[in-house]
Amino acid sequence: EVMAAMAESGNPNSVSDAGVGALAARACVRGAFLNVKINTADLEDRGFVKEILEKSREIDEMAKQKEVEILEIVEGKL
């Protein structure tokens, strides 16, 4: 949300920084999701695994959507 606000109404000279921040945040979230997937592979509690993977997918998808939104704002201002 902060990066979106920065891209939308922050210092015009920093709009590209908001884009880089969105890319970096997306990479972090995606990396965390990959770690969740590998670390849950051997767990026996399949109910827990299903729940945590669902939550992780939701967070990953939210980050993906936010990245697209921010990059559209950034590209529109460049």
GROMACS .gro file of C-alpha atoms in nm:
model
   78
    1GLU     CA    1   0.000   0.000   0.000
    2VAL     CA    2   0.284   0.241   0.081
    3MET     CA    3   0.452   0.177  -0.254
    4ALA     CA    4   0.122   0.230  -0.434
    5ALA     CA    5   0.076   0.564  -0.257
    6MET     CA    6   0.435   0.659  -0.334
    7ALA     CA    7   0.383   0.578  -0.703
    8GLU     CA    8   0.051   0.758  -0.712
    9SER     CA    9   0.121   1.078  -0.521
   10GLY     CA   10   0.481   1.076  -0.402
   11ASN     CA   11   0.774   1.272  -0.532
   12PRO     CA   12   0.764   1.241  -0.913
   13ASN     CA   13   1.139   1.179  -0.916
   14SER     CA   14   1.086   0.873  -0.696
   15VAL     CA   15   0.819   0.702  -0.902
   16SER     CA   16   1.070   0.453  -1.042
   17ASP     CA   17   1.179   0.373  -0.685
   18ALA     CA   18   0.821   0.273  -0.608
   19GLY     CA   19   0.836   0.037  -0.907
   20VAL     CA   20   1.161  -0.117  -0.789
   21GLY     CA   21   1.012  -0.155  -0.443
   22ALA     CA   22   0.712  -0.337  -0.588
   23LEU     CA   23   0.940  -0.573  -0.781
   24ALA     CA   24   1.152  -0.642  -0.473
   25ALA     CA   25   0.850  -0.698  -0.248
   26ARG     CA   26   0.698  -0.937  -0.500
   27ALA     CA   27   1.024  -1.133  -0.519
   28CYS     CA   28   1.031  -1.157  -0.138
   29VAL     CA   29   0.673  -1.281  -0.117
   30ARG     CA   30   0.725  -1.530  -0.398
   31GLY     CA   31   1.044  -1.658  -0.235
   32ALA     CA   32   0.865  -1.698   0.096
   33PHE     CA   33   0.587  -1.893  -0.076
   34LEU     CA   34   0.843  -2.127  -0.233
   35ASN     CA   35   0.994  -2.182   0.113
   36VAL     CA   36   0.652  -2.261   0.259
   37LYS     CA   37   0.589  -2.512  -0.019
   38ILE     CA   38   0.919  -2.695   0.031
   39ASN     CA   39   0.901  -2.686   0.410
   40THR     CA   40   0.549  -2.826   0.422
   41ALA     CA   41   0.616  -3.110   0.179
   42ASP     CA   42   0.720  -3.356   0.451
   43LEU     CA   43   0.468  -3.256   0.718
   44GLU     CA   44   0.227  -3.526   0.823
   45ASP     CA   45  -0.062  -3.299   0.921
   46ARG     CA   46  -0.212  -3.266   0.574
   47GLY     CA   47  -0.496  -3.046   0.704
   48PHE     CA   48  -0.247  -2.793   0.833
   49VAL     CA   49  -0.049  -2.814   0.508
   50LYS     CA   50  -0.362  -2.749   0.302
   51GLU     CA   51  -0.456  -2.451   0.519
   52ILE     CA   52  -0.112  -2.293   0.518
   53LEU     CA   53  -0.070  -2.344   0.143
   54GLU     CA   54  -0.409  -2.179   0.079
   55LYS     CA   55  -0.315  -1.879   0.291
   56SER     CA   56   0.025  -1.860   0.125
   57ARG     CA   57  -0.131  -1.871  -0.223
   58GLU     CA   58  -0.367  -1.588  -0.127
   59ILE     CA   59  -0.079  -1.373  -0.007
   60ASP     CA   60   0.122  -1.456  -0.319
   61GLU     CA   61  -0.170  -1.364  -0.543
   62MET     CA   62  -0.232  -1.038  -0.355
   63ALA     CA   63   0.134  -0.943  -0.396
   64LYS     CA   64   0.119  -1.028  -0.766
   65GLN     CA   65  -0.189  -0.810  -0.817
   66LYS     CA   66  -0.039  -0.523  -0.619
   67GLU     CA   67   0.284  -0.544  -0.822
   68VAL     CA   68   0.086  -0.515  -1.145
   69GLU     CA   69  -0.114  -0.223  -1.008
   70ILE     CA   70   0.196  -0.034  -0.895
   71LEU     CA   71   0.388  -0.097  -1.215
   72GLU     CA   72   0.094   0.030  -1.419
   73ILE     CA   73   0.098   0.353  -1.218
   74VAL     CA   74   0.475   0.380  -1.256
   75GLU     CA   75   0.472   0.314  -1.630
   76GLY     CA   76   0.196   0.569  -1.673
   77LYS     CA   77   0.412   0.836  -1.513
   78LEU     CA   78   0.738   0.764  -1.693
   0.00000   0.00000   0.00000
